[in-house]
Coordinates of C-alpha atoms in Angstrom, one line a residue:
X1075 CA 158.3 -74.3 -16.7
X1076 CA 160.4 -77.6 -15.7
X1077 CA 162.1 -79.8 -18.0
X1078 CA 160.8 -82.4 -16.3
X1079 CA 158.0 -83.1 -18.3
X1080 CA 160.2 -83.4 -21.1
X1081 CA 162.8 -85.9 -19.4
X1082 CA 159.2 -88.2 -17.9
X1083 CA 157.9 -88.4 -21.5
X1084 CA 160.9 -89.6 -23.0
X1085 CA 161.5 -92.0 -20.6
X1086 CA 157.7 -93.1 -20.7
X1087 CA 158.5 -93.4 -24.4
X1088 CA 161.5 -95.8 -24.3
X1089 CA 159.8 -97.7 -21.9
X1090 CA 156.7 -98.5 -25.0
X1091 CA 159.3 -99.2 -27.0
X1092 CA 161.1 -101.7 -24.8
X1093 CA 157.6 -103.2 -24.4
X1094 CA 157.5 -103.8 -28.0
X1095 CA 155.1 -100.7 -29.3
X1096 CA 155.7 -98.6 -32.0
X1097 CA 156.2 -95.2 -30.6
X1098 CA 154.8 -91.8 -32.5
X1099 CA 156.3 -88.8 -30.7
X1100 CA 155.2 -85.7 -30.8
X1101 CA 155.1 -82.3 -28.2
X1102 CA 151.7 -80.9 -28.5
X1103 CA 151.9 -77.9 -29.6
X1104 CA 153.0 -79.3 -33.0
X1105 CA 150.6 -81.9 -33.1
X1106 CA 146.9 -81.5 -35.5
X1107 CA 144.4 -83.6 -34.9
X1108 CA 144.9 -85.1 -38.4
X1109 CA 148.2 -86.8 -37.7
X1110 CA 146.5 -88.2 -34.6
X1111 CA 144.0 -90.1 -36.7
X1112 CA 146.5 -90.9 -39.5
X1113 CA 148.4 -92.8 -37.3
X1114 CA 145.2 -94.4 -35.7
X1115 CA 146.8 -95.1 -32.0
X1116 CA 146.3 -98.0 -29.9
X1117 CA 147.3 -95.9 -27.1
X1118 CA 147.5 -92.2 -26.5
X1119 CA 150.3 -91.2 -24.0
X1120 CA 149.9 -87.9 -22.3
X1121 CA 152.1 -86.3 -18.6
X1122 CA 151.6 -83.0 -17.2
X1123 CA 149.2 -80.5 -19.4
X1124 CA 148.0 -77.6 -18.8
X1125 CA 144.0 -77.1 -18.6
X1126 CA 144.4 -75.8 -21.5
X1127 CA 146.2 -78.2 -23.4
X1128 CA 144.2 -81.2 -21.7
X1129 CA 141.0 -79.0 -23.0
X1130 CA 142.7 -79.6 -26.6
X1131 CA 143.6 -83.5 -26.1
X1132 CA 139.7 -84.2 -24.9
X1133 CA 138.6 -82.7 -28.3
X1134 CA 141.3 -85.5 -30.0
X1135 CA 139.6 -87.6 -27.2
X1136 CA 136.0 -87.1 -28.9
X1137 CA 137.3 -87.5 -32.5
X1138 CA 139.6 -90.6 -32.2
X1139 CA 138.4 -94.3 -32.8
X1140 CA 136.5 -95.6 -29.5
X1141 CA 139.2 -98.7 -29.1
X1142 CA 142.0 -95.4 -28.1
X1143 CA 143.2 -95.8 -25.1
X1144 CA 144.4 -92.6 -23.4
X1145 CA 146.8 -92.8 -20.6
X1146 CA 147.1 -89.2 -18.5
X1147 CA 149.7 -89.2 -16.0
X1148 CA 149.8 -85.8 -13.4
X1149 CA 151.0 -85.1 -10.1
X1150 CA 148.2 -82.6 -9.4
X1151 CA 144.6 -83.4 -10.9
X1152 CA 143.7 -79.8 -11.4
X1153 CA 145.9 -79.9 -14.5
X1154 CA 143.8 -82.5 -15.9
X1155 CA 140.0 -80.8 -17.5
X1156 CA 137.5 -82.4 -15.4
X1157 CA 135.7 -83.9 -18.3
X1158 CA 138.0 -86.6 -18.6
X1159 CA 137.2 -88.1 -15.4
X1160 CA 134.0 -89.8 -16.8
X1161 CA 135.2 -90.3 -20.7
X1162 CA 135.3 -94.3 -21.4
X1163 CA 138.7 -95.5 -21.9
X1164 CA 140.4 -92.7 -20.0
X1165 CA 142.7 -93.6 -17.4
X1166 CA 144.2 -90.7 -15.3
X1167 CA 147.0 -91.5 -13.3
X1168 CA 147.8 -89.0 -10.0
X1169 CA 149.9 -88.6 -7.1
X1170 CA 147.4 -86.0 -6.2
X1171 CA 145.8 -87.3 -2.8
X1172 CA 142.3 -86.4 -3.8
X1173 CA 142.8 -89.0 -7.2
X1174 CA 140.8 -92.4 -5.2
X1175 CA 141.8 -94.5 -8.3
X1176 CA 144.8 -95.1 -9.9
X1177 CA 148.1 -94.0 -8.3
X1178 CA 151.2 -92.3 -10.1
X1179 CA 154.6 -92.8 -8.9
X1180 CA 157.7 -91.2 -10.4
X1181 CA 159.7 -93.5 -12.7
X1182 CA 163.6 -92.6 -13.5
X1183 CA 165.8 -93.8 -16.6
X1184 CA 169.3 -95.3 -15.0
X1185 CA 171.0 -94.5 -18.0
X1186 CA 170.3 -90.9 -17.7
X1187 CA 171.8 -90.0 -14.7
X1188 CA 174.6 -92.7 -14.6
X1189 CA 178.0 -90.6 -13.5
X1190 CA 181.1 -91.7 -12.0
X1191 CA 182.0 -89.5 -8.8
X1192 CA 185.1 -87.3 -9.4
X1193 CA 185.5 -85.3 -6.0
X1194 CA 183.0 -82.9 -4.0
X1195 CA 182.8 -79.3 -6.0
X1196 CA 179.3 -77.9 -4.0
X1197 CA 178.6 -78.2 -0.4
X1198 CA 175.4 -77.8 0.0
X1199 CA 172.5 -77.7 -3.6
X1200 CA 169.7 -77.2 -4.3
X1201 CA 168.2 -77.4 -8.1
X1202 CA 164.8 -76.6 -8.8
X1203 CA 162.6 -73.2 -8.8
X1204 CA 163.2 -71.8 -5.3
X1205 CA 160.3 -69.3 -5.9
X1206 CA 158.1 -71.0 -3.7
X1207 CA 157.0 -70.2 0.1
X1208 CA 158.2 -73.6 1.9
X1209 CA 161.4 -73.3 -0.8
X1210 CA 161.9 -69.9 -0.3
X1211 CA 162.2 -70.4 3.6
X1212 CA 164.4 -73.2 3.4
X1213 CA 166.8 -71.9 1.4
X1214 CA 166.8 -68.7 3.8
X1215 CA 167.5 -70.8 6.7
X1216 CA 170.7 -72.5 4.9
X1217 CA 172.4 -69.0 3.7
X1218 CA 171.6 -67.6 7.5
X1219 CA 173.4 -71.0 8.8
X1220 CA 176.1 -71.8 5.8
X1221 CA 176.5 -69.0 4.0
X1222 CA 176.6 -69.6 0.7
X1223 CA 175.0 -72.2 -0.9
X1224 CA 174.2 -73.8 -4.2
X1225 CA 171.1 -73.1 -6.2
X1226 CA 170.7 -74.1 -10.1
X1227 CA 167.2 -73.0 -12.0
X1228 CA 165.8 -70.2 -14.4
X1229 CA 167.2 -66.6 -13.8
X1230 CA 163.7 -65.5 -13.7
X1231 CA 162.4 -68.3 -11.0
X1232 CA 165.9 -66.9 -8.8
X1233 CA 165.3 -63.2 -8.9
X1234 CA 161.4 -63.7 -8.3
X1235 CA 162.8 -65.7 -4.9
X1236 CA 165.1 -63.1 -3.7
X1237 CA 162.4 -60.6 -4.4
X1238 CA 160.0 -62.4 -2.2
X1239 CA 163.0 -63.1 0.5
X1240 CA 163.7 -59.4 0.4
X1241 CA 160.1 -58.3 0.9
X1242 CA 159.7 -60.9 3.9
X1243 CA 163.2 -60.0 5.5
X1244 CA 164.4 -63.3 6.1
X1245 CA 167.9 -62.3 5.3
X1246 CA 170.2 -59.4 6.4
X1247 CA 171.8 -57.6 4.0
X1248 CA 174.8 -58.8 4.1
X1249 CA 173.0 -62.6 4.1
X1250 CA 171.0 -61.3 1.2
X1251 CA 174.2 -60.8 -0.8
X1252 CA 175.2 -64.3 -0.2
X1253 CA 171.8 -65.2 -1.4
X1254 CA 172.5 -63.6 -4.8
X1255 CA 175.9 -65.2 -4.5
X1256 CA 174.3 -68.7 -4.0
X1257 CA 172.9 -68.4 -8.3
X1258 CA 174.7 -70.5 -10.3
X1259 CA 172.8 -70.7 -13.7
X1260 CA 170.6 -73.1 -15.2
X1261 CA 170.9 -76.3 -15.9
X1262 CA 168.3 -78.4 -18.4
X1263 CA 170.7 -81.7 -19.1
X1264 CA 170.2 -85.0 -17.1
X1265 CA 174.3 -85.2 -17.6
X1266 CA 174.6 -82.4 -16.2
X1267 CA 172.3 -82.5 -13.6
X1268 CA 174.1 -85.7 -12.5
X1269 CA 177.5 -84.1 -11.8
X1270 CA 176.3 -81.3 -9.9
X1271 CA 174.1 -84.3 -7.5
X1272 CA 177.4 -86.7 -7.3
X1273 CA 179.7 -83.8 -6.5
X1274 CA 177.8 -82.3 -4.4
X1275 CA 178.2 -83.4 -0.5
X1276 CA 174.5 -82.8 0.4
X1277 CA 171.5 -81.7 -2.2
X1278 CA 168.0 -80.5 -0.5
X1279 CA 164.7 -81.9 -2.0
X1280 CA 162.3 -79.3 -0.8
X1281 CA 158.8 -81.1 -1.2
X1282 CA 155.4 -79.6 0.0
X1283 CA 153.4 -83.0 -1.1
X1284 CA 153.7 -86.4 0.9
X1285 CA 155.2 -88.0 -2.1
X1286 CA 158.8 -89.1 -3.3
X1287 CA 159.6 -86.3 -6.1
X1288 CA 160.8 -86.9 -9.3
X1289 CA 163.9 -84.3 -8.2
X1290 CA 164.9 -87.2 -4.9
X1291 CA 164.8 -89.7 -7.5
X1292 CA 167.6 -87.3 -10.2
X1293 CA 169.5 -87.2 -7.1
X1294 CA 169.4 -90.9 -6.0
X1295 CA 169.9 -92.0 -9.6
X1296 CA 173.2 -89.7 -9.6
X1297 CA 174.7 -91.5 -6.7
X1298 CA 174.1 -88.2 -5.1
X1299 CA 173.2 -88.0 -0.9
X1300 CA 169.9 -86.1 -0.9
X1301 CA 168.2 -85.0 2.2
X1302 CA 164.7 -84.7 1.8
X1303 CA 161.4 -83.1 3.0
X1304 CA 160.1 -85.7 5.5
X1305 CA 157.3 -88.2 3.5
X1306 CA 156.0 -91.4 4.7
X1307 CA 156.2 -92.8 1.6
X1308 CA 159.3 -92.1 1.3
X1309 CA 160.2 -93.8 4.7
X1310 CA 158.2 -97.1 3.6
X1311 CA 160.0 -97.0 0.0
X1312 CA 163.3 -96.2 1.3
X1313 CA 163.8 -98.7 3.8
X1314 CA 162.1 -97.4 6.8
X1315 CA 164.8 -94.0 5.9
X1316 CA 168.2 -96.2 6.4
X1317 CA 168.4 -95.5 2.5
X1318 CA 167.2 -91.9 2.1
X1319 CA 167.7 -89.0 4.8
X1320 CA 164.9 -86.6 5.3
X1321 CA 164.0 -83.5 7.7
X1322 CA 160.4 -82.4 9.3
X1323 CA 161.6 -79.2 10.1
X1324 CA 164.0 -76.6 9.3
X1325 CA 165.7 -77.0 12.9
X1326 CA 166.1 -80.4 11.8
X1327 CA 167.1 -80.0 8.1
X1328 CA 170.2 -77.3 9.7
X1329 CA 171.3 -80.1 12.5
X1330 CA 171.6 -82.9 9.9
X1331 CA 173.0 -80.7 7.2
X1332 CA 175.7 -79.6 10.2
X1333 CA 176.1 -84.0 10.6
X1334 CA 176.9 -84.9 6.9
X1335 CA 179.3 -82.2 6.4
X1336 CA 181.4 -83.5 9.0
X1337 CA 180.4 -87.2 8.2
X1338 CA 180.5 -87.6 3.7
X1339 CA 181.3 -91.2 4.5
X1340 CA 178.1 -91.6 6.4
X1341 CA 176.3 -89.7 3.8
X1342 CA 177.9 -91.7 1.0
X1343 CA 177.3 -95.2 2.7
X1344 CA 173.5 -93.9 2.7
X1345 CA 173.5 -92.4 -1.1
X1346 CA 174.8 -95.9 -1.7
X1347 CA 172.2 -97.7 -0.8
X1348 CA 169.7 -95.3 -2.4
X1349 CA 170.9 -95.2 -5.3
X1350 CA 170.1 -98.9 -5.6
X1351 CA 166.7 -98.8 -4.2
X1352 CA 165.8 -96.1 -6.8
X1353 CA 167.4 -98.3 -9.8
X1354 CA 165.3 -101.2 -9.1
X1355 CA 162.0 -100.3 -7.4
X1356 CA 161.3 -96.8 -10.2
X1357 CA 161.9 -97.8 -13.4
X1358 CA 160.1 -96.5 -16.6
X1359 CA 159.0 -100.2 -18.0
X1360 CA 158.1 -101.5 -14.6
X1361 CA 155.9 -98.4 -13.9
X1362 CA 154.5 -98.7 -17.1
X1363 CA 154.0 -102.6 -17.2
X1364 CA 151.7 -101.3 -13.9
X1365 CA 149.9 -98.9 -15.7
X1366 CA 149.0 -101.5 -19.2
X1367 CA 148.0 -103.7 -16.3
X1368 CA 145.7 -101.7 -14.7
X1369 CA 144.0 -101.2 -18.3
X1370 CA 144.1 -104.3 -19.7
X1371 CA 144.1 -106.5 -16.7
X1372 CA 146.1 -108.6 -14.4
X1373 CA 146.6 -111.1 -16.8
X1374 CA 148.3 -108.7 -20.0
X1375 CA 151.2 -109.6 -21.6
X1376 CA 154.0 -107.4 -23.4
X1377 CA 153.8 -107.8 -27.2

């Protein structure tokens, strides 16, 4: 799977903390039910499960004290077991379109991706599992027009793309090899992450969902210049797209690509600005703040 899960929950974490709760943290699969109700929780956090871990957290769900409060944050509401949706003092929080309630928007920690920019290493990057149709594509169409590009994930996430790029020939062989050539390992530290966004001159945020990713916020955060999968959101958030560049097509994503090679100022006047926008409108505590108020009312105050 993605680190991000991991990186979301320990920022959601710091963020109770800096709103003054005492935080118990714990991944699930090492967590018993009898810790839960030891440490008798005003509030259960949960992001991202499985159905069958949410399956396991609506049977803590039955057993904890009636006052819990459980918080589920998801970007996609078929992770979540549909018998939550009902349960008193459940609140589910989900960029997923079809959630009618409460919205989720990605939060990022500033002091996690904050790098100082030593010089362009990468051209073009992309980091992420590029075993996905629109990804898979995408990436295609910038080895066909660049050559060799950039790509940081799991070795098994790469090979299953270039298997699915070889069956669907769309890449020569001789492209093919620069596709193999484009692998550069994984990568599963924010630090790290950081560099390779702020050294690289342009890094794609391939996004299927009318949302801003948690991946264009990494790259904001970095001081990197991403150029994104066209959202609306992202237009409204981003200034109406003078702070964040993005692309509706592939004919479009190769012309702009072609632009910000020959113009890194331009691009770095624009990573600039986003940067900024990300560091004061997606926060962990404000998002959370949101969220407590939501549950608690307009009117709740940080302990």
């Amino acid at each position: 799977g993605s680190n991000n899960g991991g990186f979301i929950s320990n920022g959601f974490a710091e963020a109770f903390k800096q709103l003054s709760f005492f935080v118990f943290k714990r991944p699930l699969h090492n967590l018993n039910i009898d810790e839960v109700l030891e440490a008798a929780p005003d509030i259960i956090f949960i992001y991202q499960t499985s159905q069958e871990d949410s399956a396991l957290i609506y049977d803590y769900a039955l057993k904890c004290s009636p006052g819990t409060i459980f918080i589920h944050c998801s970007e996609f509401l078929n992770n979540i077991s549909e018998k939550f949706f009902n349960l008193k003092n459940h609140y589910i929080f989900s960029a997923d379109s079809r959630n009618k309630k409460q919205t989720y928007v990605h939060s990022v920690s500033a002091s996690d991706y904050k790098t100082d920019f030593k010089g362009y290493k990468y051209k073009i990057t992309f980091a992420g599992n590029p075993a996905e149709k629109d990804r898979e594509t995408v990436l295609a169409a910038l080895v066909k027009n660049f050559g060799r590009i950039n790509i940081f994930c799991r070795s098994f996430d790469f090979y299953k793309s270039l298997e699915d790029i070889q069956k669907k020939k769309l890449l020569s062989d001789e492209e093919t090899e620069l596709y193999k050539k484009s692998y550069k390992g994984y990568v599963n530290k924010q630090q790290e992450l950081a560099e390779i966004y702020i050294s690289s001159k342009i890094n794609i945020d391939i996004n299927s969902a009318d949302n801003i990713s948690y991946r264009l916020l990494e790259i904001t955060a970095s001081g990197g210049f991403a150029l994104a999968s066209y959202s609306d959101k992202i237009i409204k958030q981003y200034n109406g797209g003078r702070d964040a560049e993005t692309y509706k097509n592939t004919a479009e994503l190769i012309d702009k690509a072609e632009f910000y090679l020959k113009h890194t100022d331009i691009a770095d006047s624009i990573a600039a600005r986003g940067r900024k926008n990300t560091l004061s409108s997606f926060s962990y505590c404000s998002r959370l703040d949101e969220m407590l108020r939501v549950i608690y009312g307009k009117n709740f105050n940080c302990r």
